[in-house]
Coordinates of C-alpha atoms and ligand atoms in Angstrom, one line a residue:
M1 CA 11.0 12.7 -15.9
K2 CA 8.1 10.1 -14.8
V3 CA 7.6 7.4 -12.5
L4 CA 5.3 4.5 -13.3
K5 CA 5.0 2.0 -11.0
F6 CA 3.3 -1.9 -11.6
G7 CA 1.8 -3.9 -9.4
G8 CA 1.9 -7.5 -8.7
T9 CA -0.9 -8.3 -11.2
S10 CA 0.1 -6.1 -13.7
V11 CA 3.3 -8.4 -14.1
G12 CA 2.0 -11.5 -12.8
S13 CA 2.7 -13.6 -16.1
A14 CA 4.8 -13.8 -19.2
D15 CA 2.0 -12.2 -20.9
K16 CA 1.7 -9.5 -18.6
I17 CA 5.3 -8.5 -18.3
K18 CA 5.2 -8.1 -22.5
N19 CA 2.3 -6.3 -21.9
V20 CA 4.6 -3.8 -19.5
A21 CA 7.5 -3.5 -21.9
K22 CA 4.5 -2.2 -24.4
I23 CA 3.5 0.3 -22.3
I24 CA 6.8 2.0 -21.1
N25 CA 8.6 1.8 -24.8
D26 CA 8.4 5.0 -25.7
D27 CA 10.9 8.1 -25.7
E28 CA 10.1 9.7 -22.6
E29 CA 12.6 9.3 -19.6
K30 CA 11.1 7.4 -16.8
I31 CA 11.8 4.7 -13.9
V32 CA 9.7 2.0 -13.4
V33 CA 9.3 0.4 -10.3
L34 CA 7.9 -3.2 -10.1
S35 CA 6.4 -5.2 -7.9
A36 CA 7.0 -8.9 -7.3
M37 CA 5.1 -11.0 -9.8
S38 CA 1.3 -11.7 -8.0
G39 CA 1.3 -14.1 -5.4
T40 CA 5.4 -14.3 -4.8
T41 CA 5.5 -12.2 -2.2
N42 CA 2.8 -14.4 -0.3
K43 CA 4.7 -17.6 -0.7
L44 CA 7.5 -16.1 0.3
E45 CA 6.0 -15.0 3.8
E46 CA 4.9 -18.7 3.6
I47 CA 8.2 -19.8 3.5
A48 CA 9.9 -17.6 5.6
T49 CA 7.5 -18.9 8.4
L50 CA 8.3 -22.3 7.6
F51 CA 11.9 -21.7 8.5
L52 CA 11.2 -19.5 11.3
N53 CA 9.3 -22.2 12.4
G54 CA 12.2 -24.7 12.2
K55 CA 10.2 -26.3 9.4
K56 CA 12.6 -26.8 6.6
E57 CA 11.4 -29.5 4.4
E58 CA 8.3 -28.2 4.3
A59 CA 10.1 -24.9 3.4
V60 CA 12.2 -26.8 0.4
V61 CA 8.9 -28.5 -1.4
Q62 CA 7.3 -24.7 -1.0
I63 CA 10.7 -23.4 -3.0
E64 CA 10.5 -26.1 -5.4
L65 CA 7.2 -25.2 -6.2
L66 CA 7.7 -21.8 -6.9
K67 CA 10.6 -22.2 -9.1
K68 CA 9.0 -24.7 -11.3
N69 CA 6.6 -21.6 -11.8
Y70 CA 9.2 -19.1 -12.7
Y71 CA 11.0 -21.8 -14.8
Q72 CA 7.7 -21.4 -16.8
V73 CA 7.5 -18.3 -16.6
V74 CA 11.0 -17.9 -18.6
K75 CA 9.9 -20.4 -20.9
E76 CA 6.6 -18.2 -22.0
L77 CA 9.0 -15.1 -21.8
F78 CA 11.6 -15.4 -24.1
K79 CA 12.0 -16.1 -27.7
S80 CA 15.8 -17.0 -28.1
D81 CA 18.0 -19.7 -26.9
E82 CA 20.7 -17.0 -25.4
Y83 CA 17.8 -15.2 -23.2
Q84 CA 16.3 -18.8 -22.1
I85 CA 19.4 -19.8 -20.8
K86 CA 20.3 -16.2 -19.0
G87 CA 16.8 -16.7 -17.7
Q88 CA 17.2 -19.9 -16.2
E89 CA 20.5 -18.8 -14.7
L90 CA 18.9 -16.4 -13.0
I91 CA 16.2 -18.3 -11.6
K92 CA 18.3 -21.2 -10.6
Q93 CA 20.7 -18.6 -8.8
H94 CA 17.9 -17.1 -7.1
F95 CA 16.5 -20.3 -5.8
D96 CA 19.9 -21.6 -4.8
N97 CA 20.1 -18.8 -2.5
L98 CA 16.4 -19.4 -0.8
L99 CA 17.4 -22.7 -0.7
S100 CA 20.7 -21.6 0.9
F101 CA 18.7 -20.6 4.0
T102 CA 18.1 -24.4 5.0
K103 CA 21.6 -24.1 6.2
D104 CA 21.7 -21.1 8.4
V105 CA 20.1 -20.0 11.4
F106 CA 16.6 -18.5 10.1
T107 CA 16.4 -15.3 11.8
R108 CA 13.7 -12.1 11.2
Y109 CA 17.2 -10.7 9.4
E110 CA 16.9 -13.8 6.8
E111 CA 13.3 -13.3 6.5
R112 CA 13.7 -10.1 4.9
A113 CA 16.2 -11.1 2.7
V114 CA 13.7 -13.8 1.5
L115 CA 11.0 -11.1 1.0
A116 CA 13.0 -9.2 -1.1
Q117 CA 13.4 -11.8 -4.0
G118 CA 10.1 -11.5 -5.8
E119 CA 11.1 -7.9 -6.7
L120 CA 14.5 -8.7 -7.7
L121 CA 13.3 -11.6 -9.6
S122 CA 10.2 -9.5 -11.6
T123 CA 13.2 -6.6 -12.5
A124 CA 15.8 -9.0 -13.5
L125 CA 12.9 -11.0 -16.1
L126 CA 11.5 -7.4 -17.2
Q127 CA 15.3 -6.4 -18.0
F128 CA 16.5 -9.1 -19.7
Y129 CA 12.8 -8.9 -21.6
L130 CA 14.0 -5.6 -23.0
E131 CA 17.4 -6.2 -23.9
E132 CA 15.7 -9.5 -26.1
Q133 CA 13.8 -6.7 -27.6
K134 CA 16.7 -4.5 -27.9
I135 CA 15.1 -1.5 -25.8
K136 CA 17.5 0.2 -24.0
S137 CA 17.0 0.4 -20.5
T138 CA 18.9 -0.5 -17.0
I139 CA 18.7 -1.8 -13.9
I140 CA 19.2 0.7 -11.0
P141 CA 18.8 -1.4 -7.7
A142 CA 16.9 0.1 -4.9
L143 CA 19.1 -1.3 -2.4
N144 CA 21.6 1.0 -3.2
F145 CA 19.5 4.2 -2.6
M146 CA 16.1 3.0 -1.0
R147 CA 16.9 3.4 2.9
I148 CA 14.8 4.0 5.9
D149 CA 16.3 5.4 9.2
K150 CA 16.3 4.2 13.0
S151 CA 12.5 5.2 13.3
L152 CA 11.6 3.4 9.9
E153 CA 10.8 6.2 7.9
P154 CA 12.1 7.3 4.7
D155 CA 15.6 8.7 5.0
E156 CA 15.0 11.7 2.4
Y157 CA 18.6 13.3 1.8
Y158 CA 20.2 9.7 1.5
I159 CA 17.5 8.4 -1.1
R160 CA 17.7 11.2 -2.9
E161 CA 21.5 11.7 -2.7
N162 CA 22.0 8.3 -3.6
L163 CA 19.3 8.0 -6.2
K164 CA 20.7 11.2 -8.5
R165 CA 24.2 9.2 -7.8
E166 CA 22.7 5.9 -9.6
L167 CA 21.3 7.6 -12.3
A168 CA 24.3 9.9 -13.3
Q169 CA 26.4 6.6 -14.0
Y170 CA 23.9 6.5 -17.2
P171 CA 23.9 9.6 -19.3
N172 CA 22.3 8.0 -22.3
I173 CA 19.7 6.1 -20.9
K174 CA 15.7 7.1 -20.6
L175 CA 14.5 4.0 -19.3
F176 CA 15.2 2.5 -15.8
I177 CA 14.2 -0.1 -13.9
T178 CA 13.8 -0.6 -10.0
Q179 CA 12.4 -2.5 -7.0
G180 CA 9.8 -1.2 -5.5
Y181 CA 8.9 -2.6 -1.6
I182 CA 12.3 -3.0 -0.5
C183 CA 15.2 -1.2 0.6
R184 CA 18.2 -0.8 3.1
N185 CA 17.2 0.0 7.0
A186 CA 19.6 2.5 9.5
F187 CA 22.3 -0.7 9.5
G188 CA 22.6 -1.3 6.0
E189 CA 20.4 -4.6 6.4
I190 CA 18.1 -5.7 3.8
D191 CA 14.5 -4.7 4.7
N192 CA 11.1 -3.5 3.5
L193 CA 8.4 -0.7 3.5
K194 CA 5.8 -3.1 5.0
R195 CA 3.1 -5.0 2.2
G196 CA 2.0 -3.2 -0.5
G197 CA 4.8 -0.7 -0.5
S198 CA 5.6 -0.7 -3.6
D199 CA 3.2 2.4 -4.2
F200 CA 5.4 4.4 -1.6
T201 CA 9.1 3.7 -3.6
A202 CA 7.1 5.2 -6.7
S203 CA 6.3 7.8 -4.6
L204 CA 9.4 8.7 -3.0
I205 CA 11.0 8.2 -6.0
G206 CA 9.0 11.0 -7.2
A207 CA 9.3 13.2 -4.8
E208 CA 13.0 12.9 -4.3
L209 CA 13.2 13.4 -8.2
G210 CA 10.6 16.2 -8.6
A211 CA 8.9 13.9 -11.1
D212 CA 6.4 15.2 -13.7
E213 CA 4.0 12.4 -12.6
I214 CA 3.8 9.3 -10.7
Q215 CA 1.8 6.8 -12.3
I216 CA 0.3 3.8 -10.3
W217 CA -0.6 1.0 -12.8
T218 CA -3.0 -1.7 -11.4
D219 CA -5.9 -4.0 -12.6
I220 CA -8.5 -1.4 -12.4
D221 CA -9.2 1.9 -13.7
G222 CA -8.8 4.2 -11.0
F223 CA -10.5 4.7 -7.5
H224 CA -13.8 3.7 -7.6
N225 CA -17.0 5.5 -6.1
N226 CA -17.5 2.3 -4.1
D227 CA -16.0 -0.9 -3.8
P228 CA -16.8 -2.9 -6.6
R229 CA -16.3 -6.2 -4.3
F230 CA -19.5 -5.6 -2.6
V231 CA -21.0 -3.4 -4.3
E232 CA -22.4 -3.8 -8.0
K233 CA -23.0 -0.3 -9.6
T234 CA -19.6 1.6 -9.5
F235 CA -17.7 4.1 -11.5
P236 CA -14.2 5.2 -11.6
I237 CA -13.4 8.4 -10.0
H238 CA -11.8 10.9 -12.4
E239 CA -10.5 13.9 -10.1
L240 CA -9.3 13.6 -6.4
S241 CA -7.4 15.7 -3.9
F242 CA -4.2 14.4 -2.1
D243 CA -6.1 14.5 0.9
E244 CA -9.3 13.0 -0.1
A245 CA -7.1 9.9 -2.0
A246 CA -5.5 9.8 1.5
E247 CA -8.3 9.3 3.8
L248 CA -10.2 6.6 0.9
A249 CA -6.8 4.6 0.7
Y250 CA -6.2 4.5 4.2
F251 CA -9.8 3.8 4.7
G252 CA -10.0 0.5 2.7
A253 CA -9.7 1.3 -1.0
K254 CA -7.0 -1.2 -2.0
I255 CA -6.0 0.4 -4.8
L256 CA -3.0 2.7 -3.4
H257 CA -1.0 2.1 -0.5
P258 CA -2.0 4.9 2.0
S259 CA 1.4 6.2 3.2
S260 CA 2.5 7.0 -0.7
V261 CA 0.3 10.2 -1.0
L262 CA 2.3 12.2 1.7
P263 CA 5.7 12.5 -0.4
A264 CA 3.7 13.5 -3.5
K265 CA 1.3 16.2 -1.6
N266 CA 4.0 17.2 -0.1
K267 CA 6.1 18.1 -3.0
N268 CA 2.8 18.9 -5.4
I269 CA 3.3 16.0 -8.2
P270 CA 0.7 14.7 -9.2
V271 CA -0.1 10.7 -8.9
R272 CA -2.5 9.2 -11.6
L273 CA -3.9 5.4 -11.6
K274 CA -4.2 3.9 -14.6
N275 CA -5.1 0.2 -15.6
T276 CA -2.9 -1.8 -17.5
M277 CA -5.6 -4.0 -19.3
Q278 CA -7.1 -0.6 -20.6
P279 CA -3.9 1.7 -20.7
D280 CA -6.2 4.2 -22.9
A281 CA -9.0 4.5 -20.3
P282 CA -8.6 8.0 -18.0
G283 CA -8.2 6.5 -14.6
T284 CA -7.7 8.9 -11.7
L285 CA -5.7 11.6 -11.6
I286 CA -5.0 12.9 -7.7
T287 CA -3.9 16.5 -7.4
E288 CA -3.9 19.4 -5.0
N289 CA -6.7 21.1 -6.9
E290 CA -10.1 21.0 -5.0
V291 CA -11.9 21.4 -8.6
E292 CA -15.1 19.5 -8.1
E293 CA -18.2 21.7 -6.5
E294 CA -18.5 22.2 -3.0
G295 CA -20.2 19.9 -1.0
E296 CA -20.0 17.0 -3.7
I297 CA -19.6 13.2 -2.2
K298 CA -17.2 11.3 -4.2
A299 CA -16.8 8.4 -2.7
V300 CA -17.2 5.8 -0.1
A301 CA -14.9 3.0 1.3
A302 CA -14.9 0.5 4.1
K303 CA -12.1 -0.6 6.6
D304 CA -12.6 -3.8 8.5
G305 CA -11.1 -5.5 11.1
I306 CA -11.7 -2.5 13.5
T307 CA -11.8 -2.5 17.3
A308 CA -13.6 0.2 19.5
V309 CA -12.5 1.2 22.9
K310 CA -14.8 2.7 24.9
I311 CA -13.5 4.8 28.0
K312 CA -15.6 6.3 30.8
S313 CA -14.9 7.4 33.7
G314 CA -16.2 10.2 36.6
R315 CA -13.1 11.6 36.8
M316 CA -13.3 13.1 33.0
L317 CA -16.1 15.0 33.8
L318 CA -14.5 19.0 34.1
A319 CA -11.1 17.8 34.0
Y320 CA -8.1 18.5 32.0
G321 CA -5.6 16.2 31.2
F322 CA -7.6 13.2 31.1
L323 CA -7.7 12.9 27.3
R324 CA -3.9 13.3 27.2
R325 CA -3.5 9.8 29.6
V326 CA -5.8 8.0 27.6
F327 CA -3.7 8.8 24.4
E328 CA -0.4 8.0 26.3
V329 CA -1.6 4.5 26.8
F330 CA -1.8 4.1 23.3
E331 CA 1.2 5.4 22.2
R332 CA 3.1 3.8 24.4
Y333 CA 2.3 0.9 22.8
K334 CA 2.3 2.4 19.2
T335 CA -0.7 1.6 18.6
P336 CA -2.6 4.3 16.2
I337 CA -6.2 5.2 16.7
D338 CA -8.2 6.0 13.7
M339 CA -11.6 7.6 15.0
I340 CA -12.4 9.1 18.2
T341 CA -15.9 10.8 19.4
T342 CA -15.9 12.1 23.2
S343 CA -18.9 12.9 25.5
E344 CA -18.2 14.8 28.9
I345 CA -17.7 11.4 30.8
A346 CA -16.5 9.3 28.4
V347 CA -14.6 8.8 24.9
S348 CA -14.5 6.1 22.3
V349 CA -11.8 5.6 20.2
T350 CA -11.0 2.6 17.3
I351 CA -8.0 1.1 16.5
D352 CA -6.9 -1.7 14.0
N353 CA -4.4 -2.9 15.5
P354 CA -5.3 -5.1 18.5
Q355 CA -1.7 -6.6 19.1
Y356 CA -1.9 -4.8 22.9
L357 CA -5.3 -4.3 23.4
P358 CA -5.1 -6.7 26.8
E359 CA -2.1 -4.5 28.3
I360 CA -3.8 -1.0 26.9
K361 CA -6.9 -2.3 28.7
K362 CA -5.2 -3.0 32.0
E363 CA -3.5 0.2 31.9
L364 CA -6.7 2.3 31.4
E365 CA -8.6 0.2 34.1
S366 CA -6.7 1.5 36.7
Y367 CA -8.8 4.5 36.2
A368 CA -11.7 4.2 33.8
S369 CA -14.0 1.3 32.9
V370 CA -13.1 0.3 29.4
E371 CA -15.4 -1.6 27.0
I372 CA -14.5 -3.3 23.8
D373 CA -16.2 -3.8 20.8
R374 CA -14.7 -6.4 18.2
N375 CA -15.3 -6.9 14.8
Q376 CA -16.5 -3.4 13.6
S377 CA -16.2 -1.7 10.4
I378 CA -15.5 2.0 9.5
I379 CA -17.1 3.1 6.8
C380 CA -15.9 6.2 5.6
V381 CA -17.5 9.1 2.9
V382 CA -15.5 11.1 1.3
G383 CA -15.9 14.0 -0.7
N384 CA -14.5 18.0 -1.1
L385 CA -16.0 20.4 1.8
I386 CA -18.4 17.6 2.3
A387 CA -18.2 18.1 6.2
E388 CA -19.0 22.0 6.0
G389 CA -21.8 22.2 3.5
K390 CA -25.4 22.1 4.1
G391 CA -27.2 18.9 4.6
I392 CA -24.6 16.4 3.5
A393 CA -24.5 14.6 7.1
L394 CA -28.2 14.5 6.9
K395 CA -28.0 12.8 3.7
V396 CA -25.3 10.3 5.4
I397 CA -27.0 9.4 7.9
N398 CA -30.6 9.1 6.5
A399 CA -29.2 6.8 4.1
L400 CA -28.1 4.4 7.0
E401 CA -31.3 4.7 8.5
D402 CA -31.5 1.2 9.1
I403 CA -28.1 0.3 10.3
P404 CA -27.1 0.6 14.0
L405 CA -24.1 3.5 14.5
R406 CA -21.9 3.0 17.1
M407 CA -19.7 6.1 16.7
I408 CA -20.1 9.0 13.9
S409 CA -17.0 11.4 13.2
Y410 CA -18.2 14.7 11.4
G411 CA -15.7 17.5 11.5
G412 CA -11.9 16.2 11.8
S413 CA -11.5 16.6 8.1
K414 CA -13.5 18.8 5.8
H415 CA -13.6 15.8 3.5
N416 CA -14.5 13.2 5.5
I417 CA -17.9 11.7 7.4
S418 CA -16.9 8.7 9.0
V419 CA -19.3 6.0 11.3
L420 CA -18.5 3.3 12.8
I421 CA -20.7 0.0 12.5
N422 CA -20.8 -3.7 13.0
A423 CA -18.8 -5.9 10.4
E424 CA -21.8 -7.7 9.6
D425 CA -23.6 -4.4 8.2
K426 CA -20.9 -3.3 6.4
I427 CA -22.0 -4.8 2.5
K428 CA -25.8 -3.2 3.1
A429 CA -24.3 0.1 4.3
L430 CA -22.0 0.0 1.1
N431 CA -25.1 -0.6 -0.9
E432 CA -27.4 1.9 0.9
L433 CA -24.9 4.7 0.3
N434 CA -24.1 3.5 -3.0
N435 CA -28.3 3.8 -4.1
K436 CA -29.1 7.0 -2.2
L437 CA -25.8 9.1 -2.5
F438 CA -25.0 8.9 -6.1
K439 CA -26.6 9.2 -9.4
F440 CA -26.3 6.4 -12.1
D441 CA -27.2 7.5 -15.7
Ligands
LIG1 N1 5.3 -7.2 -3.3 C1 5.1 -6.5 -2.1 C2 3.4 -6.9 -1.6 O1 3.4 -8.2 -2.0 C3 4.7 -5.2 -2.1 C4 3.9 -4.5 -3.5 O2 3.3 -5.4 -4.0 O3 3.8 -3.7 -3.1 O4 3.3 -6.7 -0.3
MG2 MG1 -0.5 -2.7 -4.3

């Protein structure tokens, strides 16, 4: 059994949906996880925000516009009158549901129901298309098995048991379709795994079923050695370890949701990144193996929107417990820390969510002086044992000789060297690293 996840751009038009049907139509047993058609979740977020702000008429205008797009998709997708009608009914039903929110009080609960429509629509459209093509398949609704607990973590036991029960209902079917992203929460309400969460869905399903492979299909041929949006010459990386992929996914390479690495890693299930536009290209294979040479630099990624917080106190000198007090403040405000550097009298940390920064600063200032630098970027260099090998840090620092470095993090993991720089130097840094760390034939 394989799990194949197709992202929003891979199901972004009638033609693309047809293309997905082609890719999944063989005799292998598989579960296909779909995102919403590209742009839909953003639109639904916009609509929900309008509702939350009481702007019902504007919400209705946006709903009608989106509905039109979907009618167009139906028109292009189905050949027969029968499925044209089925498709139109489907669209009408989902959009009537959206329009019905004009009558209710609109809370965060309704918001999550609105956000769920995208994946419900894309999967229903694919299923109808497969039926029209006489390809045997069925939908297993994610809302029947995907669930998060009270701490918003996946409820693995629930997922496994319910998924198995769903599948057992269809002993003669090999092709299953389900929704990414959406789930139920501990109260049984409709919820979601956060933006980009369809990868996480695929990984959880793969892990719970002990799948042979989890495939993430997008519109680019795997992880690249650098960010193609900012650097001209990049190339796909064919193999990565789970640890390397986790670092890259977290530090900015948008192709894979960072949470999705862990379930696969825990159960040692290979993850393959594939390109729907070039299904035969090898893409990137992520496994436990660290087969490459030691000390090989594999990729560079950047994460924007970083805030650095420098906490300085004479009391830190020769004191124990100081770091604990600092970290407890971040913990109380549920603010994750990414990078850390320390000296004897100061510690600098970075965060990417500044929501509670004023409160955090105020608490820290009761025993330390606090300096804040906004608009920073983390540049992350990833490779096998690069933070152990000889001379590799030197290469990285040399490549960045013209760029002011605010923090350097080396040795936290064997696979990563990170530096913090001003966001305005990011593109230059990515290009310098590309020119000086990689060989191009
Ligand atoms: N449709 C959701 C989003 O746009 C989930 C996903 O695509 O992974 O964030
Ligand atoms: Mg995605």
